[in-house]
Each structure stands twice: as structure tokens, then as C-alpha cells.
Short mmCIF file of C-alpha atoms in Angstrom, two decimals:
data_model
loop_
_atom_site.label_atom_id
_atom_site.label_comp_id
_atom_site.label_asym_id
_atom_site.label_seq_id
_atom_site.Cartn_x
_atom_site.Cartn_y
_atom_site.Cartn_z
CA MET A 1 -26.87 -15.42 11.89
CA PRO A 2 -29.62 -16.24 14.37
CA ASP A 3 -32.91 -17.67 13.07
CA PRO A 4 -34.84 -14.69 11.59
CA SER A 5 -38.18 -16.06 12.82
CA LEU A 6 -36.86 -16.15 16.39
CA LEU A 7 -35.63 -12.57 16.02
CA ALA A 8 -39.08 -11.55 14.75
CA GLN A 9 -40.53 -13.24 17.85
CA LEU A 10 -38.26 -11.11 20.03
CA LEU A 11 -39.90 -8.02 18.52
CA ASP A 12 -43.33 -9.49 19.22
CA ARG A 13 -42.30 -10.33 22.81
CA GLN A 14 -41.12 -6.76 23.26
CA GLU A 15 -44.44 -5.38 22.05
CA ILE A 16 -46.54 -7.71 24.21
CA THR A 17 -44.39 -6.88 27.23
CA ALA A 18 -44.91 -3.16 26.60
CA VAL A 19 -48.70 -3.58 26.39
CA MET A 20 -48.63 -5.55 29.68
CA ALA A 21 -46.91 -2.55 31.25
CA ALA A 22 -49.42 -0.15 29.72
CA TYR A 23 -52.33 -2.16 31.19
CA ALA A 24 -50.82 -1.64 34.65
CA ARG A 25 -49.95 2.02 34.05
CA TRP A 26 -53.47 2.94 32.91
CA ALA A 27 -54.95 1.10 35.91
CA ASP A 28 -52.80 3.07 38.33
CA LEU A 29 -53.67 6.32 36.54
CA ASN A 30 -57.39 5.44 36.86
CA GLN A 31 -57.95 5.52 33.11
CA PRO A 32 -60.32 2.58 32.53
CA GLU A 33 -60.99 3.36 28.84
CA ARG A 34 -57.29 3.35 28.08
CA GLN A 35 -56.73 0.26 30.20
CA ALA A 36 -59.51 -1.51 28.27
CA ALA A 37 -57.93 -0.41 24.99
CA THR A 38 -55.15 -2.94 25.62
CA PHE A 39 -57.80 -5.59 24.82
CA VAL A 40 -59.47 -6.60 21.55
CA GLN A 41 -63.10 -5.61 21.05
CA ASP A 42 -64.47 -9.11 21.71
CA CYS A 43 -62.22 -9.93 24.67
CA ARG A 44 -62.99 -12.28 27.57
CA VAL A 45 -61.75 -11.29 31.02
CA SER A 46 -62.12 -12.87 34.44
CA TYR A 47 -61.16 -11.36 37.77
CA HIS A 48 -63.41 -13.65 39.83
CA PRO A 49 -63.81 -17.44 39.61
CA GLY A 50 -66.27 -18.46 36.91
CA ASP A 51 -67.24 -14.85 36.16
CA TRP A 52 -66.26 -13.86 32.61
CA ILE A 53 -66.69 -10.33 31.31
CA ALA A 54 -67.49 -10.34 27.58
CA GLY A 55 -66.39 -7.49 25.33
CA ARG A 56 -64.51 -4.25 25.76
CA GLU A 57 -67.53 -2.10 26.63
CA ALA A 58 -68.53 -4.31 29.56
CA LEU A 59 -64.89 -4.51 30.61
CA THR A 60 -64.52 -0.74 30.60
CA GLU A 61 -67.49 -0.39 32.94
CA GLN A 62 -66.19 -3.08 35.28
CA LEU A 63 -62.72 -1.50 35.35
CA ARG A 64 -64.26 1.92 35.99
CA ALA A 65 -66.23 0.58 38.94
CA ALA A 66 -63.27 -1.42 40.28
CA LEU A 67 -60.79 1.47 40.10
CA ALA A 68 -63.31 3.83 41.71
CA ARG A 69 -63.13 1.75 44.90
CA TYR A 70 -59.59 3.00 45.49
CA VAL A 71 -57.74 6.24 45.97
CA GLN A 72 -54.41 4.66 45.03
CA THR A 73 -53.26 1.47 43.32
CA SER A 74 -49.90 0.18 42.10
CA HIS A 75 -49.52 -2.82 39.79
CA HIS A 76 -46.09 -4.44 39.34
CA VAL A 77 -45.79 -7.05 36.58
CA SER A 78 -42.87 -9.49 36.23
CA ASN A 79 -42.10 -13.18 35.49
CA ILE A 80 -43.38 -12.74 31.93
CA GLU A 81 -43.60 -15.97 29.89
CA ILE A 82 -44.88 -15.84 26.30
CA ASP A 83 -45.48 -18.89 24.08
CA PHE A 84 -46.38 -18.26 20.46
CA GLU A 85 -49.08 -20.54 19.12
CA GLY A 86 -48.88 -19.12 15.61
CA PRO A 87 -47.61 -15.96 13.93
CA ASP A 88 -50.49 -13.89 15.32
CA THR A 89 -51.48 -15.56 18.60
CA ALA A 90 -49.70 -16.20 21.88
CA ALA A 91 -50.39 -17.59 25.32
CA ALA A 92 -48.75 -15.66 28.15
CA GLN A 93 -48.45 -15.69 31.90
CA SER A 94 -47.09 -13.08 34.27
CA ALA A 95 -46.93 -12.41 37.99
CA VAL A 96 -48.39 -9.29 39.56
CA ILE A 97 -48.12 -7.52 42.88
CA ALA A 98 -51.06 -5.12 43.11
CA TRP A 99 -51.25 -2.76 46.07
CA HIS A 100 -54.57 -1.00 46.71
CA ARG A 101 -55.61 1.74 49.15
CA ARG A 102 -59.36 2.14 49.70
CA HIS A 103 -61.18 5.41 50.38
CA ASP A 104 -61.24 4.60 54.11
CA GLY A 105 -57.44 4.35 54.09
CA SER A 106 -57.34 0.58 54.47
CA GLU A 107 -55.08 -1.39 52.14
CA TRP A 108 -54.84 -4.76 50.52
CA THR A 109 -52.16 -6.37 48.38
CA LEU A 110 -52.68 -9.04 45.76
CA TYR A 111 -49.98 -11.57 44.90
CA GLY A 112 -51.38 -12.83 41.63
CA ARG A 113 -50.87 -14.23 38.18
CA TYR A 114 -52.33 -13.22 34.85
CA VAL A 115 -53.07 -16.05 32.40
CA ASP A 116 -53.52 -14.48 28.96
CA ARG A 117 -54.19 -15.04 25.33
CA TRP A 118 -52.84 -12.39 22.96
CA THR A 119 -53.77 -11.59 19.34
CA ARG A 120 -51.97 -9.50 16.75
CA THR A 121 -54.30 -6.83 15.37
CA GLU A 122 -53.77 -4.08 12.83
CA ALA A 123 -53.08 -1.78 15.78
CA GLY A 124 -50.55 -4.17 17.32
CA TRP A 125 -50.73 -6.97 19.91
CA ARG A 126 -53.80 -6.86 22.14
CA LEU A 127 -55.19 -8.98 24.97
CA ALA A 128 -57.84 -11.41 23.71
CA GLU A 129 -58.30 -13.06 27.10
CA ARG A 130 -57.03 -12.42 30.64
CA GLU A 131 -57.76 -14.53 33.68
CA LEU A 132 -56.56 -13.45 37.09
CA ARG A 133 -55.46 -16.10 39.57
CA ALA A 134 -54.37 -15.35 43.11
CA ALA A 135 -51.41 -16.87 44.93
CA GLY A 136 -52.75 -14.97 47.92
CA ALA A 137 -53.74 -11.63 49.31
CA VAL A 138 -52.94 -9.61 52.41
CA GLY A 139 -55.55 -7.31 53.90
CA ARG A 140 -58.45 -9.11 52.24
CA ASP A 141 -59.98 -12.57 52.50
CA ASP A 142 -58.35 -14.33 49.57
CA ARG A 143 -60.69 -17.31 49.66
CA GLU A 144 -63.02 -15.25 47.44
CA LEU A 145 -60.26 -14.85 44.82
CA PRO A 146 -59.58 -17.36 42.01
CA PRO A 147 -56.97 -19.87 43.21
CA LEU A 148 -53.58 -20.33 41.59
CA GLY A 149 -53.91 -24.12 41.45
CA ARG A 150 -51.13 -24.92 43.92
CA ALA A 151 -50.53 -28.64 44.37
CA CYS A 152 -51.42 -30.03 47.80
CA GLY A 153 -48.00 -31.45 48.53
CA THR A 154 -47.02 -32.56 52.00
CA PRO A 155 -43.65 -33.48 53.45
CA THR A 156 -42.88 -37.20 53.36
CA MET B 1 -35.76 -10.75 7.99
CA PRO B 2 -36.99 -8.36 10.69
CA ASP B 3 -36.30 -4.65 10.33
CA PRO B 4 -32.60 -4.19 11.27
CA SER B 5 -33.29 -0.87 12.97
CA LEU B 6 -35.85 -2.53 15.25
CA LEU B 7 -33.32 -5.25 16.08
CA ALA B 8 -30.76 -2.59 16.91
CA GLN B 9 -33.36 -1.03 19.19
CA LEU B 10 -33.74 -4.35 20.99
CA LEU B 11 -30.03 -4.21 21.84
CA ASP B 12 -30.48 -0.65 23.11
CA ARG B 13 -33.51 -1.70 25.18
CA GLN B 14 -31.46 -4.52 26.68
CA GLU B 15 -28.69 -2.14 27.66
CA ILE B 16 -31.03 0.45 29.18
CA THR B 17 -32.84 -2.30 31.11
CA ALA B 18 -29.51 -3.54 32.48
CA VAL B 19 -28.53 -0.04 33.66
CA MET B 20 -31.93 0.32 35.36
CA ALA B 21 -31.13 -2.87 37.27
CA ALA B 22 -27.65 -1.63 38.14
CA TYR B 23 -29.12 1.60 39.59
CA ALA B 24 -31.20 -0.51 41.98
CA ARG B 25 -28.37 -2.92 42.78
CA TRP B 26 -25.93 -0.17 43.71
CA ALA B 27 -28.59 1.52 45.86
CA ASP B 28 -29.19 -1.65 47.82
CA LEU B 29 -25.43 -2.20 48.21
CA ASN B 30 -25.12 1.37 49.56
CA GLN B 31 -22.69 2.42 46.83
CA PRO B 32 -23.84 5.96 46.00
CA GLU B 33 -20.90 6.77 43.67
CA ARG B 34 -21.60 3.71 41.56
CA GLN B 35 -25.33 4.40 41.65
CA ALA B 36 -24.68 7.94 40.44
CA ALA B 37 -22.43 6.59 37.67
CA THR B 38 -25.57 5.31 35.92
CA PHE B 39 -26.28 9.02 35.15
CA VAL B 40 -24.62 11.45 32.76
CA GLN B 41 -22.45 14.18 34.27
CA ASP B 42 -25.03 16.95 33.77
CA CYS B 43 -28.07 14.92 34.87
CA ARG B 44 -31.27 16.26 36.42
CA VAL B 45 -32.91 14.18 39.13
CA SER B 46 -35.98 14.70 41.29
CA TYR B 47 -37.07 12.61 44.25
CA HIS B 48 -39.29 15.31 45.77
CA PRO B 49 -41.88 17.50 44.05
CA GLY B 50 -40.32 20.56 42.43
CA ASP B 51 -36.87 19.78 43.83
CA TRP B 52 -34.37 19.04 41.05
CA ILE B 53 -30.82 17.90 41.78
CA ALA B 54 -28.41 19.19 39.11
CA GLY B 55 -25.32 17.21 38.16
CA ARG B 56 -23.73 13.96 39.20
CA GLU B 57 -21.67 15.40 42.09
CA ALA B 58 -24.72 16.85 43.82
CA LEU B 59 -26.62 13.65 43.10
CA THR B 60 -23.89 11.51 44.65
CA GLU B 61 -24.05 13.52 47.88
CA GLN B 62 -27.84 13.32 48.00
CA LEU B 63 -27.79 9.57 47.37
CA ARG B 64 -25.11 9.12 50.05
CA ALA B 65 -27.22 10.98 52.59
CA ALA B 66 -30.42 9.19 51.58
CA LEU B 67 -28.92 5.69 51.73
CA ALA B 68 -27.29 6.44 55.10
CA ARG B 69 -30.77 6.79 56.64
CA TYR B 70 -31.29 3.05 56.23
CA VAL B 71 -29.70 -0.20 57.33
CA GLN B 72 -31.38 -2.13 54.52
CA THR B 73 -33.16 -1.30 51.27
CA SER B 74 -34.45 -3.38 48.36
CA HIS B 75 -35.48 -1.89 45.01
CA HIS B 76 -37.53 -3.97 42.54
CA VAL B 77 -37.97 -2.51 39.05
CA SER B 78 -40.50 -3.79 36.51
CA ASN B 79 -43.08 -2.55 33.93
CA ILE B 80 -40.28 -1.08 31.81
CA GLU B 81 -41.45 1.00 28.82
CA ILE B 82 -38.87 2.62 26.52
CA ASP B 83 -39.68 4.95 23.63
CA PHE B 84 -36.82 6.01 21.39
CA GLU B 85 -36.92 9.66 20.37
CA GLY B 86 -33.87 9.37 18.14
CA PRO B 87 -30.92 7.02 17.71
CA ASP B 88 -29.26 8.27 20.91
CA THR B 89 -32.11 9.39 23.16
CA ALA B 90 -35.06 7.65 24.77
CA ALA B 91 -37.90 8.36 27.16
CA ALA B 92 -38.60 5.55 29.64
CA GLN B 93 -40.90 4.70 32.48
CA SER B 94 -40.73 1.89 35.01
CA ALA B 95 -42.45 0.83 38.21
CA VAL B 96 -40.56 0.33 41.47
CA ILE B 97 -41.25 -1.30 44.80
CA ALA B 98 -38.66 0.03 47.24
CA TRP B 99 -38.55 -1.44 50.74
CA HIS B 100 -36.57 0.48 53.39
CA ARG B 101 -35.61 -0.36 56.98
CA ARG B 102 -34.45 2.56 59.10
CA HIS B 103 -31.83 2.47 61.85
CA ASP B 104 -34.57 2.31 64.49
CA GLY B 105 -35.94 -0.84 62.84
CA SER B 106 -39.03 0.83 61.41
CA GLU B 107 -39.86 0.22 57.76
CA TRP B 108 -41.53 1.89 54.83
CA THR B 109 -42.33 0.72 51.32
CA LEU B 110 -42.64 2.88 48.23
CA TYR B 111 -44.88 1.93 45.34
CA GLY B 112 -43.48 4.26 42.71
CA ARG B 113 -42.70 5.06 39.15
CA TYR B 114 -39.54 6.38 37.52
CA VAL B 115 -40.01 8.77 34.60
CA ASP B 116 -36.70 8.96 32.75
CA ARG B 117 -34.80 10.39 29.86
CA TRP B 118 -31.84 8.33 28.63
CA THR B 119 -28.86 9.32 26.47
CA ARG B 120 -26.36 7.19 24.62
CA THR B 121 -22.82 8.15 25.66
CA GLU B 122 -19.43 6.76 24.63
CA ALA B 123 -19.62 4.58 27.75
CA GLY B 124 -23.13 3.32 26.89
CA TRP B 125 -26.65 4.39 27.77
CA ARG B 126 -26.92 6.62 30.84
CA LEU B 127 -29.73 8.38 32.69
CA ALA B 128 -29.99 12.02 31.67
CA GLU B 129 -33.07 12.67 33.80
CA ARG B 130 -35.02 10.70 36.40
CA GLU B 131 -38.15 11.85 38.17
CA LEU B 132 -39.71 9.75 40.91
CA ARG B 133 -43.48 9.69 41.24
CA ALA B 134 -45.33 7.82 43.98
CA ALA B 135 -48.44 5.72 43.54
CA GLY B 136 -48.33 5.47 47.32
CA ALA B 137 -46.32 4.49 50.34
CA VAL B 138 -46.85 2.31 53.39
CA GLY B 139 -45.16 3.20 56.68
CA ARG B 140 -44.67 6.82 55.69
CA ASP B 141 -46.93 9.78 54.97
CA ASP B 142 -47.04 9.71 51.19
CA ARG B 143 -48.62 13.15 50.87
CA GLU B 144 -45.05 14.50 50.95
CA LEU B 145 -44.09 12.37 47.95
CA PRO B 146 -44.56 13.44 44.30
CA PRO B 147 -47.95 12.22 43.06
CA LEU B 148 -48.42 9.81 40.19
CA GLY B 149 -51.08 11.94 38.53
CA ARG B 150 -53.97 9.54 39.03
CA ALA B 151 -57.24 10.76 37.46
CA CYS B 152 -60.00 11.61 39.91
CA GLY B 153 -62.57 9.24 38.47
CA THR B 154 -65.73 8.38 40.32
CA PRO B 155 -68.32 5.73 39.67
CA THR B 156 -71.28 6.92 37.62
CA MET C 1 -27.24 -4.68 10.57
CA PRO C 2 -26.64 -5.25 14.28
CA ASP C 3 -23.85 -7.59 15.38
CA PRO C 4 -25.21 -11.14 14.84
CA SER C 5 -23.49 -12.44 17.98
CA LEU C 6 -25.28 -9.82 20.09
CA LEU C 7 -28.59 -10.79 18.50
CA ALA C 8 -27.88 -14.43 19.32
CA GLN C 9 -27.21 -13.32 22.90
CA LEU C 10 -30.65 -11.67 22.98
CA LEU C 11 -32.17 -15.06 22.23
CA ASP C 12 -30.12 -16.60 25.02
CA ARG C 13 -31.16 -13.83 27.43
CA GLN C 14 -34.79 -14.47 26.52
CA GLU C 15 -34.44 -18.17 27.25
CA ILE C 16 -32.66 -17.65 30.58
CA THR C 17 -35.27 -15.08 31.60
CA ALA C 18 -38.05 -17.55 30.81
CA VAL C 19 -36.42 -20.28 32.92
CA MET C 20 -36.07 -17.79 35.81
CA ALA C 21 -39.82 -17.25 35.58
CA ALA C 22 -40.48 -20.99 35.43
CA TYR C 23 -38.44 -21.55 38.63
CA ALA C 24 -40.75 -19.10 40.42
CA ARG C 25 -43.92 -20.49 38.84
CA TRP C 26 -43.16 -24.08 39.84
CA ALA C 27 -42.32 -22.97 43.38
CA ASP C 28 -45.65 -21.21 43.75
CA LEU C 29 -47.47 -24.23 42.30
CA ASN C 30 -45.68 -26.47 44.86
CA GLN C 31 -44.06 -28.61 42.18
CA PRO C 32 -40.56 -29.22 43.57
CA GLU C 33 -39.53 -31.75 40.90
CA ARG C 34 -40.36 -29.32 38.13
CA GLN C 35 -38.74 -26.45 40.01
CA ALA C 36 -35.57 -28.56 40.37
CA ALA C 37 -35.68 -29.38 36.65
CA THR C 38 -34.64 -25.78 35.95
CA PHE C 39 -31.19 -26.84 37.27
CA VAL C 40 -28.48 -29.07 35.81
CA GLN C 41 -28.01 -32.49 37.38
CA ASP C 42 -24.83 -31.54 39.25
CA CYS C 43 -26.02 -28.13 40.44
CA ARG C 44 -24.93 -26.27 43.57
CA VAL C 45 -27.55 -24.27 45.44
CA SER C 46 -27.45 -22.23 48.63
CA TYR C 47 -30.40 -20.75 50.50
CA HIS C 48 -28.57 -20.41 53.82
CA PRO C 49 -25.08 -18.98 54.47
CA GLY C 50 -22.34 -21.53 53.94
CA ASP C 51 -24.83 -24.36 53.32
CA TRP C 52 -24.58 -25.69 49.76
CA ILE C 53 -26.96 -28.30 48.40
CA ALA C 54 -25.19 -30.58 45.89
CA GLY C 55 -27.09 -32.12 42.99
CA ARG C 56 -30.63 -32.10 41.73
CA GLU C 57 -31.89 -35.01 43.84
CA ALA C 58 -30.84 -33.38 47.11
CA LEU C 59 -32.23 -30.07 45.86
CA THR C 60 -35.60 -31.63 45.03
CA GLU C 61 -35.91 -32.99 48.57
CA GLN C 62 -34.95 -29.64 50.10
CA LEU C 63 -37.41 -27.77 47.89
CA ARG C 64 -40.15 -30.29 48.73
CA ALA C 65 -39.57 -29.79 52.45
CA ALA C 66 -39.31 -26.01 52.13
CA LEU C 67 -42.50 -25.63 50.07
CA ALA C 68 -44.42 -27.93 52.44
CA ARG C 69 -43.95 -25.36 55.21
CA TYR C 70 -46.35 -23.03 53.42
CA VAL C 71 -49.92 -23.00 52.19
CA GLN C 72 -49.22 -20.17 49.76
CA THR C 73 -46.14 -18.52 48.25
CA SER C 74 -45.61 -15.93 45.53
CA HIS C 75 -42.22 -15.24 43.95
CA HIS C 76 -41.70 -12.08 41.86
CA VAL C 77 -38.43 -11.83 39.91
CA SER C 78 -37.12 -8.62 38.32
CA ASN C 79 -33.89 -6.60 37.87
CA ILE C 80 -32.43 -9.37 35.70
CA GLU C 81 -28.76 -8.88 34.73
CA ILE C 82 -27.01 -11.52 32.59
CA ASP C 83 -23.32 -11.50 31.66
CA PHE C 84 -22.12 -14.11 29.19
CA GLU C 85 -18.77 -15.63 30.08
CA GLY C 86 -18.63 -17.76 26.94
CA PRO C 87 -21.08 -19.08 24.35
CA ASP C 88 -22.51 -21.62 26.79
CA THR C 89 -22.09 -20.08 30.26
CA ALA C 90 -23.42 -16.96 31.93
CA ALA C 91 -23.40 -15.24 35.30
CA ALA C 92 -26.71 -13.68 36.29
CA GLN C 93 -28.30 -11.76 39.10
CA SER C 94 -31.92 -10.94 39.78
CA ALA C 95 -34.04 -9.47 42.55
CA VAL C 96 -36.90 -11.38 44.15
CA ILE C 97 -39.85 -10.54 46.36
CA ALA C 98 -41.09 -13.80 47.86
CA TRP C 99 -44.25 -13.75 49.95
CA HIS C 100 -44.97 -16.80 52.13
CA ARG C 101 -47.99 -17.80 54.23
CA ARG C 102 -47.39 -20.56 56.78
CA HIS C 103 -49.90 -23.22 57.85
CA ASP C 104 -50.67 -21.19 60.98
CA GLY C 105 -51.66 -18.23 58.79
CA SER C 106 -48.60 -16.14 59.66
CA GLU C 107 -46.68 -14.55 56.80
CA TRP C 108 -43.19 -13.46 55.91
CA THR C 109 -41.79 -11.64 52.91
CA LEU C 110 -38.27 -11.92 51.55
CA TYR C 111 -36.59 -9.05 49.71
CA GLY C 112 -33.76 -10.97 48.11
CA ARG C 113 -31.32 -11.46 45.29
CA TYR C 114 -30.39 -14.54 43.32
CA VAL C 115 -26.74 -14.82 42.25
CA ASP C 116 -26.56 -17.48 39.54
CA ARG C 117 -24.40 -19.33 37.12
CA TRP C 118 -26.16 -20.68 34.01
CA THR C 119 -25.09 -23.38 31.54
CA ARG C 120 -26.41 -24.21 28.09
CA THR C 121 -27.40 -27.88 27.92
CA GLU C 122 -28.91 -29.96 25.11
CA ALA C 123 -32.30 -29.21 26.70
CA GLY C 124 -31.66 -25.47 26.88
CA TRP C 125 -30.24 -23.10 29.47
CA ARG C 126 -30.26 -24.44 33.02
CA LEU C 127 -29.16 -23.17 36.43
CA ALA C 128 -25.74 -24.56 37.36
CA GLU C 129 -25.53 -22.56 40.59
CA ARG C 130 -27.91 -20.34 42.55
CA GLU C 131 -27.09 -18.49 45.75
CA LEU C 132 -29.78 -16.58 47.60
CA ARG C 133 -28.83 -13.36 49.36
CA ALA C 134 -31.24 -11.31 51.44
CA ALA C 135 -31.59 -7.55 51.41
CA GLY C 136 -34.01 -8.13 54.27
CA ALA C 137 -37.14 -9.86 55.42
CA VAL C 138 -40.37 -8.84 57.10
CA GLY C 139 -42.14 -11.27 59.45
CA ARG C 140 -39.02 -13.30 60.07
CA ASP C 141 -35.66 -12.66 61.75
CA ASP C 142 -33.48 -11.91 58.73
CA ARG C 143 -30.22 -12.19 60.67
CA GLU C 144 -30.36 -15.91 59.91
CA LEU C 145 -30.53 -15.21 56.15
CA PRO C 146 -27.45 -14.74 53.93
CA PRO C 147 -26.59 -11.03 53.76
CA LEU C 148 -26.58 -8.99 50.58
CA GLY C 149 -23.18 -7.47 51.28
CA ARG C 150 -24.35 -3.90 51.76
CA ALA C 151 -21.51 -1.44 52.35
CA CYS C 152 -21.43 0.11 55.81
CA GLY C 153 -21.59 3.69 54.64
CA THR C 154 -22.29 6.53 57.03
CA PRO C 155 -23.12 10.14 56.38
CA THR C 156 -20.09 12.44 56.50
#
């Protein structure tokens, strides 16, 4: 029989993965309140370098303003890695492709990474912290986005 | 010990997820019969608003015609959410990026969502119903595609 | 109670999936040694048709040279299918979108597929073999890339 605690972790991974998908789904449906409900009340969130949003109310307003800049978006989350730090907390990373179409018809695509902390609440797993990092972007100057931290390797 | 019925659901989720991947793989290999074999015999499928294909034979012919319009396609499925409605039925959603190259060399990319119903059969889990919705498309007029249902929010 | 051997396989699937994500993460962080550490010592790897890299040292050098051609990359892995061939070996396939920006600012995007063999080692599951196949590419002549094997179907 496999280790019961590892099986219990599989159930937790499944739930976290589902909430990651819901975050993206509510974004693309332009439902900022529901998107923010994937976070705990006292969450910390950063979409720009050094700029941390504190708390779900502030986050909701920022998401509302951000989503209103677009007529269409599509967020695609993969490469999910979850490391449990205790029974009720986890660190997680995932990769995202986020396509955006602005009101003027122009588009930009983010190739990014979410760096998260998750907490188990009475209502299930929720995001306690999410930091966006950008591998790059097309259709937008990505020097204004938070860098991924790629090593500066050169051929020898 | 975790709840055995939740563990059994994990096995069902794994199987459904694998069939979702097979649907995409057979599409990209231009194997419409095998792609259609991921559906039950009396399936309902919609790729265009209000237009439902009834049954696996009709679906196979539609897939054959659709795939023949392209020299290359690539379907990437993520954001999988599965909700069991009983031991043998499930509702599921997933996000898809589908890149297509036509015979004239032109390309288009779909940023979409599959809204599914799944059924357990003697041969395993199969698609009973799949409806495509489009967050947007690049390289094609996406006003002809079924909309995602994005809320019309505006900044306040 | 679900079949214990299938539950044990779920744990193995989880571990293989996590290593697939790590391969992509280390690539995008330009860490070729760590990327190569997702393979066994005597691995076989092919990124070009008929050209097999033998062993982790040769692979590390090839990855180092390949990553040095870019200032930014982003690898997005989905559609994961894993078939166990024994308790300690598995065949796997996955789909990848890999965005690349060259030093001159030009970009190309791969729509590809990894065809793998995995082995359980004392340190966990590792890639024994990985072959890249390309559904297509944008921003680069994809006739030089290994083909997916798409059937040459035509409408009847």
C-alpha cells in the first residue's frame, strides 16, 4: 500500500491545481471578485517588480482595472510544481501563457511564471501569495515586467 | 487514510486527463477516426455556435474535413477542471491553444475552452459532449467562433 | 478501496510530471547542468532528426550551447501521457510550446512533442531518452525539425 500521507498530498495537489485553473477561468470571464476569491483575505500579490498588493479588497480593484483594459484574454497554466512545507501550506510554481487583446484591437502575449504560496483554509486551499515573473512578452515592452531570473550564461 | 472514494476519483481524473491528451494527439496526427474514438457512439459535439454534430460517424466526417484544411496543427490542453456528477459521469472544462497552418502557408491560433460531459463506458471514460468556446483567435476573424461568455465589465 | 498498484502509479505519475516541469524550468533559467540532471547518466537525446546525443556530459554541452543562442526562452508542457512498462520504466509523451528570443531580438516558437522513456533511479524518476518532434514552428524554417508523423489525409 502506498504511503497514506503521500496519497493525501495527491488530493491536496489536485485541489490546488483546480484552484489554479479557476483563477485563470475567472480572469478570462472578466470576473475579478471571483478571481480574487481564489486568494485568502490577507493575501500578498505582485504583478510588477517591487509592487505588492495587500489584501483581497485591494486585489479585487486592481484585477478589475487590469481586466477592463482588454476585450479578450486567455490564460493557459501548465508546468505545475507544488512543494508542501507542512500539512496546510505549500510553495508552488507554474508557467503561464496569457494572451490579451486590447480595446484598440492590438494584442500582447505574456510568457510567464507564477511563484506562489498556498494555505489550506476552512473553504479549501487558497492563494496566500502570488508573484508574477516574466520569461518574456510579445507585443509589449517586457523590460517593464518582473524578470524570471535567467542566468547570464554564455557559450565557452 | 484518505477517503477511498476521493482516491478512486483521482484514478478517474487521471484517465479522463489522458483521453483529453489523446484527443489532441490524434488531431495533430490527422487521424480523425481515432480522434472520434475518444467519444461515445451517441455523442454531441459543437465547434460552431448553435451547430451540434450528432453521433460518432458524423463527427468523424466533420473531423476528417476539418483536419484536411491544414498541413500542420498543434493542440495544447491545460487548466483541466473535472467535477463528478455521479460515479460514471463528469462535467469538465479545459483550456486549449490550437495552432493551425493552412495549405497556403497561412496560420491561425485559437485560444479556446472545451466544455465537456464525460461518461464511463466499458472501454473507459469517453466524451459524451464537447462544446468549443473561443476566448479569441489570431489570424482568423473570431467573431464567427462561439464566444467564451466574458462579462462586459468596465472600470468604475 | 482502489487498486493499491494504481495508486502507487499515481505517485509515480506525479513525480514524472514534476521532473518534466523542472526540465522546462531549468531551460528557461539557463541552467544547463541542472536541466541535464533530469536525465540518467547514460541517456539518449535527440533534438534533430537522426542525431542522437549520448550521455549526460555531451547533453550538458549541447544544452549549454543551445541556450546561449537566446536571451529569453519559455517552455510550456502539457498533454502529458505516461504508460508504465514495468515498475521502474515508463514511456511518456507530452506537448510543448517553446518560445525563443534570439540575441538579435528575433523570435521563434516551437509547437512540439516530447517522446520519452523514463527510468526510476535511486534519486527518483529520470529521463532515459527524449526525442523531440515538431508539429511546426513559427519564425523558423520547420522543415529542418524532426516531423511529428502526421498522416497525409485528404478530403474524400
